[in-house]
Tab-separated table of C-alpha atoms in Angstrom:
chain	number	residue	atom	x	y	z
A	13	MET	CA	61.723	-65.650	203.725
A	14	PRO	CA	58.154	-67.049	203.784
A	15	TYR	CA	56.811	-68.449	206.865
A	16	VAL	CA	53.761	-70.979	207.102
A	17	ASN	CA	52.020	-72.380	209.921
A	18	ILE	CA	49.380	-75.467	209.643
A	19	LYS	CA	47.968	-76.535	212.475
A	20	ILE	CA	46.799	-79.864	212.441
A	21	THR	CA	44.174	-81.653	215.605
A	22	LYS	CA	47.174	-84.339	217.338
A	23	GLU	CA	45.628	-87.694	215.964
A	24	GLY	CA	48.512	-89.054	214.761
A	25	ALA	CA	50.366	-88.008	211.632
A	26	THR	CA	53.390	-90.051	211.273
A	27	PRO	CA	56.771	-88.002	210.605
A	28	GLU	CA	56.469	-89.221	206.760
A	29	GLN	CA	53.467	-87.147	206.246
A	30	LYS	CA	54.802	-84.115	208.287
A	31	ALA	CA	57.605	-84.453	205.741
A	32	GLN	CA	55.778	-84.571	203.087
A	33	LEU	CA	53.310	-81.384	204.480
A	34	ILE	CA	56.701	-79.446	204.620
A	35	GLN	CA	57.990	-80.671	201.041
A	36	GLY	CA	54.848	-79.907	199.360
A	37	VAL	CA	53.820	-76.583	201.228
A	38	THR	CA	57.787	-75.603	200.414
A	39	GLN	CA	57.572	-76.086	196.621
A	40	LEU	CA	53.926	-74.709	196.114
A	41	LEU	CA	55.549	-71.435	197.398
A	42	VAL	CA	58.367	-72.280	195.076
A	43	ASP	CA	56.030	-72.855	192.061
A	44	VAL	CA	53.415	-70.365	192.268
A	45	LEU	CA	55.354	-67.349	193.893
A	46	GLY	CA	59.091	-68.159	193.010
A	47	LYS	CA	60.126	-68.205	196.539
A	48	ASN	CA	63.957	-69.256	197.414
A	49	PRO	CA	63.391	-72.748	199.297
A	50	LYS	CA	66.162	-72.216	201.148
A	51	THR	CA	64.384	-69.498	203.012
A	52	THR	CA	61.146	-70.751	203.367
A	53	VAL	CA	60.071	-71.871	206.938
A	54	VAL	CA	57.045	-74.507	207.582
A	55	VAL	CA	56.072	-75.307	210.914
A	56	ILE	CA	53.701	-77.772	211.753
A	57	ASP	CA	51.717	-77.601	215.198
A	58	GLU	CA	49.686	-79.768	216.519
A	59	VAL	CA	47.066	-78.912	218.851
A	60	ASP	CA	44.962	-81.517	220.712
A	61	THR	CA	41.503	-82.050	219.861
A	62	ASP	CA	40.640	-80.735	223.560
A	63	ASN	CA	41.851	-77.396	222.644
A	64	TRP	CA	39.941	-77.151	219.204
A	65	GLY	CA	37.125	-75.856	218.778
A	66	ILE	CA	34.427	-76.196	216.350
A	67	GLY	CA	30.906	-74.704	216.631
A	68	GLY	CA	31.221	-73.951	220.800
A	69	GLU	CA	32.055	-77.283	220.869
A	70	THR	CA	35.769	-79.494	221.167
A	71	VAL	CA	36.752	-81.923	218.164
A	72	THR	CA	37.358	-84.321	221.368
A	73	LEU	CA	33.293	-84.423	221.553
A	74	LEU	CA	32.512	-83.877	218.592
A	75	ARG	CA	34.947	-87.076	217.393
A	76	LYS	CA	33.094	-89.211	219.725
A	77	ARG	CA	29.317	-88.252	218.916
A	78	ASN	CA	30.857	-89.217	215.043
């Protein structure tokens, strides 16, 4: 049973976009590895930008600067 965990920053991904991610990742596992889509699990975690750091800074601060 494949399990895929997608972590994205919480910045407004729509339910439709998340559904597309789940469908696309599932299909990729079917096409590349021959996995059964009925037993493929995809979980999307949305992480607040205050809890996501890059290069020693939060994404919140990086976004404010850009």
